[in-house]
CSV table of C-alpha atoms in Angstrom, one decimal:
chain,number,residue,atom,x,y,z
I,136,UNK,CA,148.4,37.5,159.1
I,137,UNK,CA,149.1,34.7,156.1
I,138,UNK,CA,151.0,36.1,153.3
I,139,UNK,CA,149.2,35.6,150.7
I,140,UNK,CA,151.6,33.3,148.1
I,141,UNK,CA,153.4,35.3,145.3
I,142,UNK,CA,154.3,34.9,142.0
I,143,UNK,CA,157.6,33.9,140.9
I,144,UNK,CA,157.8,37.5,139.0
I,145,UNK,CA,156.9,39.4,142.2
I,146,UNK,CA,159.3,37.9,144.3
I,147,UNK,CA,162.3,38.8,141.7
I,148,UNK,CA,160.5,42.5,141.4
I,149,UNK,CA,160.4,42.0,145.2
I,150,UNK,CA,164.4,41.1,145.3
I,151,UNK,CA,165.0,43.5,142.9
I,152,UNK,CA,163.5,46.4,144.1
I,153,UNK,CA,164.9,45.5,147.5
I,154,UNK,CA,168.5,45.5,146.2
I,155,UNK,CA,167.7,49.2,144.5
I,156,UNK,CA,165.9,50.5,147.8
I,157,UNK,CA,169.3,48.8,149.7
I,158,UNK,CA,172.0,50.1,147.2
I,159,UNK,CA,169.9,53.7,147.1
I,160,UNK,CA,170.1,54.3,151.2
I,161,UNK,CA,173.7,52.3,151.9
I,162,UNK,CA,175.6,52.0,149.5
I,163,UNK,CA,175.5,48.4,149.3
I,164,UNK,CA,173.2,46.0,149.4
I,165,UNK,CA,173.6,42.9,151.6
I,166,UNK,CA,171.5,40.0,151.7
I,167,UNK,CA,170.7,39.9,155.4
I,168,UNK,CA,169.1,43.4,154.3
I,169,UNK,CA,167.0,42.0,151.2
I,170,UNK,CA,165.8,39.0,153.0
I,171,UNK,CA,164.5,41.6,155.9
I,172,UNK,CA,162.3,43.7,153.1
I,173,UNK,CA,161.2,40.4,150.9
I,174,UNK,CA,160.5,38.0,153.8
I,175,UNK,CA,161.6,35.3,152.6
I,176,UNK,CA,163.4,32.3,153.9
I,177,UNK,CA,167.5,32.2,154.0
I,178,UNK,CA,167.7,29.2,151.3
I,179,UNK,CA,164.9,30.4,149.3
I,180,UNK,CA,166.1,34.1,148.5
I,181,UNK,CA,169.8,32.3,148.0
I,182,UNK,CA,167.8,29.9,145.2
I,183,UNK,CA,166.2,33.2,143.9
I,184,UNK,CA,170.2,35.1,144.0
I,185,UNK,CA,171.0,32.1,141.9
I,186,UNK,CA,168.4,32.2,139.2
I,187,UNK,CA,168.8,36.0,139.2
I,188,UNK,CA,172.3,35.8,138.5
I,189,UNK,CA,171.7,32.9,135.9
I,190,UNK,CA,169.8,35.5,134.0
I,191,UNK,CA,172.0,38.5,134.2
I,192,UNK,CA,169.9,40.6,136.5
I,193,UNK,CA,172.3,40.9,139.3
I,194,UNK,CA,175.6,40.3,140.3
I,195,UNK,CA,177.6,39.2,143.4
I,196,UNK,CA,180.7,40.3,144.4
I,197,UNK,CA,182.7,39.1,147.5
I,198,UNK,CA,178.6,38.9,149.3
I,199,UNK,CA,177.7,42.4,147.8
I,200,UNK,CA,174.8,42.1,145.6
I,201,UNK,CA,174.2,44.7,142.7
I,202,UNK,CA,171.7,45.0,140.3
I,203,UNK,CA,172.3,45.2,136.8
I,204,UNK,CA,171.1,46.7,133.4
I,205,UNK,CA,169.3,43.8,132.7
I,206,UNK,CA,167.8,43.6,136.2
I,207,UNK,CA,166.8,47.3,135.9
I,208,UNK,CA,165.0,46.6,132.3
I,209,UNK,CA,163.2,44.3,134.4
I,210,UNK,CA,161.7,46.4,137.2
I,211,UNK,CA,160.4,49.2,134.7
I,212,UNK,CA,158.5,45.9,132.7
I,213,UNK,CA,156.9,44.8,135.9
I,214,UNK,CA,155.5,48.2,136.5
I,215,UNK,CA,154.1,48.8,133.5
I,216,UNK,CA,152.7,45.1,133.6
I,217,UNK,CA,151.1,45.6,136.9
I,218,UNK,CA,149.9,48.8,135.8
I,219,UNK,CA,148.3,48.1,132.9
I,220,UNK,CA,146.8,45.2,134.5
I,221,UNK,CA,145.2,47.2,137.1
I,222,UNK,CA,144.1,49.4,134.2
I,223,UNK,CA,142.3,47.5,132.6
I,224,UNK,CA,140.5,46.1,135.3
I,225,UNK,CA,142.0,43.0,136.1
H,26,UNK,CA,108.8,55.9,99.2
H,27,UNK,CA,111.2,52.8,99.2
H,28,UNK,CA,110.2,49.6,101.0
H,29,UNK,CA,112.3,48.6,104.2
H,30,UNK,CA,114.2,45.6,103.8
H,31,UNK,CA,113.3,43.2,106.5
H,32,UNK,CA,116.6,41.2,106.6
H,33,UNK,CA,119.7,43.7,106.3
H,34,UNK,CA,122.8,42.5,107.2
H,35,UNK,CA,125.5,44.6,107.1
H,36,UNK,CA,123.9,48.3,108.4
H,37,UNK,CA,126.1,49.7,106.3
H,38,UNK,CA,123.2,49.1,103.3
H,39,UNK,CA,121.1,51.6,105.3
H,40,UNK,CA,123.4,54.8,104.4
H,41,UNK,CA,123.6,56.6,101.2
H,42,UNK,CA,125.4,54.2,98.7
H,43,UNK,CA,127.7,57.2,97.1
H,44,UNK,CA,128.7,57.9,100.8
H,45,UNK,CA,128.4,54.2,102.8
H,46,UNK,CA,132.2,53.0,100.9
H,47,UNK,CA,133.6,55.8,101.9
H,48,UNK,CA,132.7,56.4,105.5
H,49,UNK,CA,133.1,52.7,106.3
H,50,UNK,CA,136.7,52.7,105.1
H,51,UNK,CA,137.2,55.4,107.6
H,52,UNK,CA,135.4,53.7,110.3
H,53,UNK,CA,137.0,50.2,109.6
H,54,UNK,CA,140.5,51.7,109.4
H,55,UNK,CA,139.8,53.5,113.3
H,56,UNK,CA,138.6,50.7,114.4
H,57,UNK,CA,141.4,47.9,113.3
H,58,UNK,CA,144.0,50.5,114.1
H,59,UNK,CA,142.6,50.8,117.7
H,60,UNK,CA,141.8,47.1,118.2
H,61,UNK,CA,145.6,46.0,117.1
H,62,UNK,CA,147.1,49.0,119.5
H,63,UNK,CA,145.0,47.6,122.0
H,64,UNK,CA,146.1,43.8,120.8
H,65,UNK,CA,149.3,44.8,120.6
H,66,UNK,CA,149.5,46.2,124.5
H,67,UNK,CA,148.1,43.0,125.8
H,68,UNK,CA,150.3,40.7,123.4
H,69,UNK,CA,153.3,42.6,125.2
H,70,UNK,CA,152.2,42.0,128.7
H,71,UNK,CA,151.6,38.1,127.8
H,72,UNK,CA,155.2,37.7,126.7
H,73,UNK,CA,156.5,39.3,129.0
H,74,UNK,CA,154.8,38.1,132.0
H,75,UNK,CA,153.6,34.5,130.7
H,76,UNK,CA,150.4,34.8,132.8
H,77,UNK,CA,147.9,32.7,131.1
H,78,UNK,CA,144.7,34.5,131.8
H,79,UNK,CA,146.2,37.7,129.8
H,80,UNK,CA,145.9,35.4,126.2
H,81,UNK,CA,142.2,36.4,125.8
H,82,UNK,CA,142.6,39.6,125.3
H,83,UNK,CA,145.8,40.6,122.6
H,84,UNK,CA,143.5,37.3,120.9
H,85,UNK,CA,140.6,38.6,121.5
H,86,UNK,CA,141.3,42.7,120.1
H,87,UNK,CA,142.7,40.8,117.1
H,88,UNK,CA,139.7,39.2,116.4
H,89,UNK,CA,137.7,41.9,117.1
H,90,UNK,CA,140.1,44.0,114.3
H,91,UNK,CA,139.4,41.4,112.1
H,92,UNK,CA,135.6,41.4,112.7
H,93,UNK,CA,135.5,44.7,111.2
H,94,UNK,CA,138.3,43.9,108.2
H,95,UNK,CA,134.9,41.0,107.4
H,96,UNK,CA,132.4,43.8,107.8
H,97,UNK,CA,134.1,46.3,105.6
H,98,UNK,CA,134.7,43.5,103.3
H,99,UNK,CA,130.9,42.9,103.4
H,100,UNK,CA,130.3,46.5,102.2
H,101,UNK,CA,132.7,46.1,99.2
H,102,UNK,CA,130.9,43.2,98.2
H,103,UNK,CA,127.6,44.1,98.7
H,104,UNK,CA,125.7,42.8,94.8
H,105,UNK,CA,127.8,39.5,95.3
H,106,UNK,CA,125.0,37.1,96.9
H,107,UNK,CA,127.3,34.2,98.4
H,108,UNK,CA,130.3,36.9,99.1
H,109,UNK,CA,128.3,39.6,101.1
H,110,UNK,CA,126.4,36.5,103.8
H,111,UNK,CA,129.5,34.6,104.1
H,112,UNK,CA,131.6,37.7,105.1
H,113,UNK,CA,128.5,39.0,107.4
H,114,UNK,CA,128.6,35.0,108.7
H,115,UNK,CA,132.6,35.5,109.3
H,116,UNK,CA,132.2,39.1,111.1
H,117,UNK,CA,129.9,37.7,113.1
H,118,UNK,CA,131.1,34.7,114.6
H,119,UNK,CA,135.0,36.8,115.2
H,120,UNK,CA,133.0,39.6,117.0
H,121,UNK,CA,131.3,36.8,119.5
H,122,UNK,CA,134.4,34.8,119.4
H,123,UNK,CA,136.7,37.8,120.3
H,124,UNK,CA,134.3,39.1,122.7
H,125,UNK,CA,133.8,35.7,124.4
H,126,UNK,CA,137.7,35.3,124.8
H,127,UNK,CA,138.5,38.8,126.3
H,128,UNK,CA,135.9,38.1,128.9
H,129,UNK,CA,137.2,34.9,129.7
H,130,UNK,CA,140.4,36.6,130.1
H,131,UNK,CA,138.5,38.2,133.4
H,132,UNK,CA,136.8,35.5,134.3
H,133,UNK,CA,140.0,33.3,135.0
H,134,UNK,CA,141.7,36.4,136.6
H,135,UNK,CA,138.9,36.4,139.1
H,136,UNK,CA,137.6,32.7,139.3
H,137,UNK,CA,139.5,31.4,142.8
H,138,UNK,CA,139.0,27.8,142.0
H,139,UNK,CA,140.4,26.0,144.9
H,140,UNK,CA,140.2,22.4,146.6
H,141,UNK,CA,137.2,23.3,149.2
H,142,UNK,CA,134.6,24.8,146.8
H,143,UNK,CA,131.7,23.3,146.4
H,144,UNK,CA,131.9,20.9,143.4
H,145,UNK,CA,128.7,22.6,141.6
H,146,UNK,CA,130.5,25.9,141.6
H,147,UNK,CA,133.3,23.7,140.2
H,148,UNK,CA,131.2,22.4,137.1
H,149,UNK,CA,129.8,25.7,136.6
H,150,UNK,CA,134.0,27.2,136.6
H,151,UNK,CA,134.9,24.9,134.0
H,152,UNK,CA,131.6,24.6,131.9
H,153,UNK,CA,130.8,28.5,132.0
H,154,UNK,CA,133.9,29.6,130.0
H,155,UNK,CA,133.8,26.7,127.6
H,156,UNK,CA,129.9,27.7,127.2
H,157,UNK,CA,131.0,31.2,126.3
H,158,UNK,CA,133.9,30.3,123.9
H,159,UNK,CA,131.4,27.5,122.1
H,160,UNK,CA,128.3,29.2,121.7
H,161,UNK,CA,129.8,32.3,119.2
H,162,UNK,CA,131.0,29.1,117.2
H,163,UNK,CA,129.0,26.5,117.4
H,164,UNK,CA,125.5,28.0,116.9
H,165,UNK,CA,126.2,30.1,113.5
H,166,UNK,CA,127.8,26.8,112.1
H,167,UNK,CA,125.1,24.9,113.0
H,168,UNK,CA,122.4,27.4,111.1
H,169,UNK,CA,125.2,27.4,108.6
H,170,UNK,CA,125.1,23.2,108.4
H,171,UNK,CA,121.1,23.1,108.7
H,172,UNK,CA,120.9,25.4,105.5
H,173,UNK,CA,123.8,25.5,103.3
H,174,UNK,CA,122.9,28.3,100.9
H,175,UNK,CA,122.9,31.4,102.6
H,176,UNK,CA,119.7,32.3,104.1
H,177,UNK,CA,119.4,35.9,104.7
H,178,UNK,CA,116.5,36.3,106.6
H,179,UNK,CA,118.3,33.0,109.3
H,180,UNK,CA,121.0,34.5,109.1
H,181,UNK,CA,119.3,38.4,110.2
H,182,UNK,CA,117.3,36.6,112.5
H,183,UNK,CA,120.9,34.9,113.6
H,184,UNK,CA,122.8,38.0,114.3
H,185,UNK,CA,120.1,39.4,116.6
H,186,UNK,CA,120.5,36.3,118.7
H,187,UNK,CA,124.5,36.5,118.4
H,188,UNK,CA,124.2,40.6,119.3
H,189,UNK,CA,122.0,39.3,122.8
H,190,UNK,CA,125.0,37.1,123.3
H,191,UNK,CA,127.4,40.2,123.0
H,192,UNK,CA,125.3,42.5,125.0
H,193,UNK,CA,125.7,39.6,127.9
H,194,UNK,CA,129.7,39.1,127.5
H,195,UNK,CA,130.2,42.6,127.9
H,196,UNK,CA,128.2,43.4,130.6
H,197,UNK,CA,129.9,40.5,132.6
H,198,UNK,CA,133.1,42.3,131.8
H,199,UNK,CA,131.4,45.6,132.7
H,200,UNK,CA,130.4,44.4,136.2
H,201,UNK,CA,133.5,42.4,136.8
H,202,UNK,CA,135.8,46.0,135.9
H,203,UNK,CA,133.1,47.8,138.0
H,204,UNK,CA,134.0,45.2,140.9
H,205,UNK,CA,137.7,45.8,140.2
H,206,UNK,CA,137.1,49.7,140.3
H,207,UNK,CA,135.2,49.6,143.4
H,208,UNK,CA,137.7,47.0,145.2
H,209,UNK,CA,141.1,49.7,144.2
H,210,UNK,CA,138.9,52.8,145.2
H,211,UNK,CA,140.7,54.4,142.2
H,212,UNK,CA,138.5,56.8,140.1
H,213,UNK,CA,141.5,56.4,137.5
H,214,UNK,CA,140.0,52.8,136.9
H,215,UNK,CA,136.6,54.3,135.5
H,216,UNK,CA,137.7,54.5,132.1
H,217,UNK,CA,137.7,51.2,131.5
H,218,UNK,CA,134.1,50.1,132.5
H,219,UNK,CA,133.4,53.4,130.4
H,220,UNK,CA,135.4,52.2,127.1
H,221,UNK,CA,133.7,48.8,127.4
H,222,UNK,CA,129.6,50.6,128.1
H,223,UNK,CA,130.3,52.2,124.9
H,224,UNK,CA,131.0,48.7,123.6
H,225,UNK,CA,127.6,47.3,125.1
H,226,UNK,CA,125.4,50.7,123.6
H,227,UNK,CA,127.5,49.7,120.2
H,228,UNK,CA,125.4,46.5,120.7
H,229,UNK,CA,122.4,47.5,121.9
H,230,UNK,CA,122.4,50.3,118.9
H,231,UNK,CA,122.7,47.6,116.3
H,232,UNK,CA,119.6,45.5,117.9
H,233,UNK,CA,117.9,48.6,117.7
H,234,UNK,CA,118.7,48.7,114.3
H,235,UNK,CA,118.3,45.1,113.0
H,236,UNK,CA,114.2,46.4,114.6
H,237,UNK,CA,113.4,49.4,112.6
H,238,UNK,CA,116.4,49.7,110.3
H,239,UNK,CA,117.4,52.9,111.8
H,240,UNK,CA,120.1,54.8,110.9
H,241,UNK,CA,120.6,57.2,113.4
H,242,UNK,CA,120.8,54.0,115.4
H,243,UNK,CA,123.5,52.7,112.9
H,244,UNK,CA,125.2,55.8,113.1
H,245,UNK,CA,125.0,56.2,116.9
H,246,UNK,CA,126.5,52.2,117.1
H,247,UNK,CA,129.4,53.4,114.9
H,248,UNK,CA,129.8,56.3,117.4
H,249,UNK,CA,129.7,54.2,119.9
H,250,UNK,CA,132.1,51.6,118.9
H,251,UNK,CA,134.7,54.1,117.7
H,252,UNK,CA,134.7,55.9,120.9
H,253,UNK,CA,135.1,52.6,123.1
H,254,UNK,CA,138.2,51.3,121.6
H,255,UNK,CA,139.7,54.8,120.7
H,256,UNK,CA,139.0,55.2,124.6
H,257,UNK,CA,140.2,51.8,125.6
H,258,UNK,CA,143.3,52.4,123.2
H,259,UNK,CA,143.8,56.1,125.2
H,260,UNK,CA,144.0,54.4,128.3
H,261,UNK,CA,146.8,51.4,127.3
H,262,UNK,CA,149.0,54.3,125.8
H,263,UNK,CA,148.5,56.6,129.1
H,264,UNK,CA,149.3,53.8,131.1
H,265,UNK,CA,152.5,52.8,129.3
H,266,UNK,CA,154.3,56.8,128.3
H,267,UNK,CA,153.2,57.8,132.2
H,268,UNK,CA,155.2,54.7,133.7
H,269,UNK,CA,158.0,56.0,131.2
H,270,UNK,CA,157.7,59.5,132.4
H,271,UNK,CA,157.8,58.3,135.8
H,272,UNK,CA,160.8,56.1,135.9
H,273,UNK,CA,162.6,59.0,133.7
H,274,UNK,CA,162.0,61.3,136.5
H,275,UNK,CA,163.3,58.4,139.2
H,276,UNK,CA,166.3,58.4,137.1
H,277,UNK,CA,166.6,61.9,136.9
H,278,UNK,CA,166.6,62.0,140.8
């Protein structure tokens, strides 16, 4: 079935929440792992690592990938944006 | 017993004067407080997300608190002949305005214009919200330009036409939230068409009134309105302190 295409705010609430789910049951979080639960392309989550970590949400460390504060602040945003979307009816 | 007057503007005329002041400050202050919370909700969303079909509505709550900042004013000023029209004019035209640009606001969120459509349904895309956004300016200026002084019984006879106009934004909204309801299959999503019905009997209870002058219909619009937003106002603030309480817990855990 075609995916249908996402926002660029879903996919780094998709990464994000990836790297949380990751972290939560190993340990760690590795990309092979997030690019298995985003589905995205190899180049394309790397491009999406690199804006992340332009903007403080995560951080790499010797191919370990952890989320940050910032990255965090982030997730609970797009929640409450996506809920109170659906809230209202949107 | 005292004759009717045929071309009352602001309803507010109808109640006791020693009481009408007093219970429209109370009214007006419920109202604005609820609109800007609701404005407010919105405005954070937009920043946040960028999404451009969420503008209409923190815009459109604003104007809709201001509306009722114009009507209030109207009140105050209710011996001053050019003050009391032209603050009906402006509380009219922001109602419209604001109720035109939060329904836009669903109308692009569910318009899927794409290359195949048909290029009728493409005119109608583009000229339907510019229609909507126009009309609640466009046609009180123009009674305003084709009569300078203000003409109270054009400008009665104008607000019924601008209240039919409301009553049809807001029951596009209500069917598109009703279509949104249905699609999620969650009864949690009622409360929205509910908040914006009581908008449309706020409406329909002032064309009932601009007919007979009624006050109970006057009262039961005020009712009406104050119960919508307060509503609508109830369900942003639920929305917002449950995701808090939620991710609290996740942290918690």
């Amino acid at each position: 079935m075609k995916q249908e295409k996402r926002h660029k705010l879903q996919l780094f609430y998709d990464i994000l929440c990836a790297i949380e789910e990751d972290v939560m049951h190993n340990e760690v979080a590795k990309p092979t792992h997030i690019q298995h639960f985003t589905r995205l392309s190899y180049d394309k989550m790397m491009n999406h690592f690199d804006e992340l970590e332009g903007k403080g949400m995560i951080h790499r460390v010797s191919g370990l990938i952890a989320i940050t504060g910032k990255g965090k602040k982030f997730i609970e945003q797009y929640d409450q944006l996506i809920n109170l979307i659906e809230s209202a009816g949107l | 017993m005292a004759m009717l007057d045929p071309n009352v503007l602001n309803p507010y005329v109808l109640l006791d004067p020693a009481v009408a002041p007093f219970l429209g400050v109370i009214i007006t202050s419920v109202s604005v407080v609820a609109s800007l919370l609701i404005s407010r909700y919105f405005f954070r969303s937009y920043t946040f997300s960028g999404f451009g079909y969420l503008l209409g509505l923190p815009v459109g709550f604003a104007f809709l608190g201001a509306s009722f900042v114009f009507e209030m004013a109207g009140v105050l000023y209710i011996a001053n002949p050019i003050l009391h029209p032209a603050f009906f004019w402006i509380q009219m035209s922001l109602q419209s305005e604001a109720l035109a640009l939060i329904a836009l606001s669903y109308y692009y969120r569910n318009s899927s214009g794409g290359p195949g459509q048909l290029m009728g349904r493409n005119i109608l895309v583009t000229a339907l919200p510019l229609m909507m956004v126009t009309i609640p300016f466009i046609v009180p200026t123009a009674a305003l330009v084709a009569e300078p002084y203000f003409n109270y019984a054009g400008l009665a006879d104008l607000s019924f036409y601008m209240r039919i106009f409301n009553v049809a934004v807001i029951a596009y909204i209500f069917r598109t939230t009703i279509v949104s309801l249905v699609r999620a299959a969650n009864i949690k999503l009622l409360y929205v068409p509910a908040a914006f019905a009581l908008l449309w009997l706020e409406q329909y209870s002032l064309i009932i009134a601009y007919f007979d002058n009624s006050v109970m219909a006057f009262v039961g619009s005020a009712a009406a309105r104050l119960a919508g937003l307060a509503l609508f106002a109830y369900i942003m603030h639920s929305v917002s302190s449950r995701r808090k309480m939620e991710i609290e817990a996740r942290k918690a855990t």
